[in-house]
mmCIF file of C-alpha atoms in Angstrom:
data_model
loop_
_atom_site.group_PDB
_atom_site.id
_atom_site.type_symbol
_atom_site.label_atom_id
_atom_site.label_comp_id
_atom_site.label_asym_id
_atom_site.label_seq_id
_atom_site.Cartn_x
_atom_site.Cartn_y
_atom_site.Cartn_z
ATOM 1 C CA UNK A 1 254.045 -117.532 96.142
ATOM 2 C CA UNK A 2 254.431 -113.984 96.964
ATOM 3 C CA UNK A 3 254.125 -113.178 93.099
ATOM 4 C CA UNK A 4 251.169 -115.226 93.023
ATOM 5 C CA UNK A 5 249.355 -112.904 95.729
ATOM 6 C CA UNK A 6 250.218 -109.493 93.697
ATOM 7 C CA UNK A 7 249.365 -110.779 90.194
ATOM 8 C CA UNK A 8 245.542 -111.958 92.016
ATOM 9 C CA UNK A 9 245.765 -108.435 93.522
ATOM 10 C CA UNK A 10 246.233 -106.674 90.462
ATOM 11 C CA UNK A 11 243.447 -109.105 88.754
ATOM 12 C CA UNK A 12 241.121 -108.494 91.121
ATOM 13 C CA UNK A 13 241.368 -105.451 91.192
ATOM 14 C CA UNK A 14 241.016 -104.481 87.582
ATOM 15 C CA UNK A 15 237.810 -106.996 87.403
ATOM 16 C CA UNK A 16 236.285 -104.624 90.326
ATOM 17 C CA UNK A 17 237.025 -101.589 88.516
ATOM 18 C CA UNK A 18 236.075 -102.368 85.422
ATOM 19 C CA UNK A 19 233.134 -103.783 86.667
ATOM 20 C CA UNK A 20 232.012 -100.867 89.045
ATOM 21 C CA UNK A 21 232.858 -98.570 86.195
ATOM 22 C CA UNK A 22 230.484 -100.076 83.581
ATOM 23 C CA UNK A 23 227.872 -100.163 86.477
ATOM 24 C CA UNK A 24 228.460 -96.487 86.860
ATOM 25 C CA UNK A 25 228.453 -96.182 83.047
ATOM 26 C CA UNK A 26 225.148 -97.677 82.901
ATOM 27 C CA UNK A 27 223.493 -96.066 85.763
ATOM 28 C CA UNK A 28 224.786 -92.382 84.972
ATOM 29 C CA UNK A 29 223.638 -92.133 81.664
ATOM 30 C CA UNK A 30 220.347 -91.003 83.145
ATOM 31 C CA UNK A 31 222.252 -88.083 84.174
ATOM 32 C CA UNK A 32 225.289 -87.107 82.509
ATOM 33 C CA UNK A 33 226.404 -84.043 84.488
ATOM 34 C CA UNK A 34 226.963 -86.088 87.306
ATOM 35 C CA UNK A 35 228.912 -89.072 85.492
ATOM 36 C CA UNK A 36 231.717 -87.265 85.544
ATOM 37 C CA UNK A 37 232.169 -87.137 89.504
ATOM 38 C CA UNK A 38 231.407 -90.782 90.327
ATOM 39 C CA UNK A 39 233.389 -92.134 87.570
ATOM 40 C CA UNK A 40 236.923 -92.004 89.456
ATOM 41 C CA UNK A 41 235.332 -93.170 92.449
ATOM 42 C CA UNK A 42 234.448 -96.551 90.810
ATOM 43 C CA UNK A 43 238.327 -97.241 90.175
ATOM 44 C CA UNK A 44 238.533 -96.132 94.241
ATOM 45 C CA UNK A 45 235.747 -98.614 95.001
ATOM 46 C CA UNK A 46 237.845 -101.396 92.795
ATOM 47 C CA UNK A 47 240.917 -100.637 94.648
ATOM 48 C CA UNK A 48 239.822 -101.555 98.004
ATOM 49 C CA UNK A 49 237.234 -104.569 96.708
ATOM 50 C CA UNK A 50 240.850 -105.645 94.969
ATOM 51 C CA UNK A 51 242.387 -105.269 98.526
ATOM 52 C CA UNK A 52 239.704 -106.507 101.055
ATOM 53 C CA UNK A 53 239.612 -110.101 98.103
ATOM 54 C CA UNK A 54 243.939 -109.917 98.675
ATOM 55 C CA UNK A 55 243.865 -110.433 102.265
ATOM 56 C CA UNK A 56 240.912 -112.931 102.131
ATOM 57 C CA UNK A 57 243.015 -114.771 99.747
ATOM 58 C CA UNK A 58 246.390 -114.647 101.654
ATOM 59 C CA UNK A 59 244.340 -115.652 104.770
ATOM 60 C CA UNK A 60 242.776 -118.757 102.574
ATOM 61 C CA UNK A 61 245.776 -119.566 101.271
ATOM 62 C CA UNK A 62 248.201 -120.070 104.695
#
């Protein structure tokens, strides 16, 4: 069950990134020079959404 809870961690969190990235992607293209700063922060931002949906799931799931 354990295994179950990492592999919807690691999901999650690569949907969020990829996500937040292409939203970044999009948004940024207005302004280029600036792209280049907020990009790693979108992989940041999908870390923790990939956390905060890992313990609402393990708190579903007892």
């Amino acid at each position: 069950m354990k295994k179950l809870f990492f592999v919807a961690f690691c999901f999650s969190f690569a949907i969020f990134a990829v996500l937040t990235s292409l939203f970044v992607v999009l948004y940024f293209r207005l302004f280029p020079h600036r792209a280049i700063f907020v990009y790693p922060l979108s992989f940041v931002f999908g870390f923790l959404l990939g956390i905060l949906f890992y313990l609402v799931l393990t708190k579903f799931m007892k």
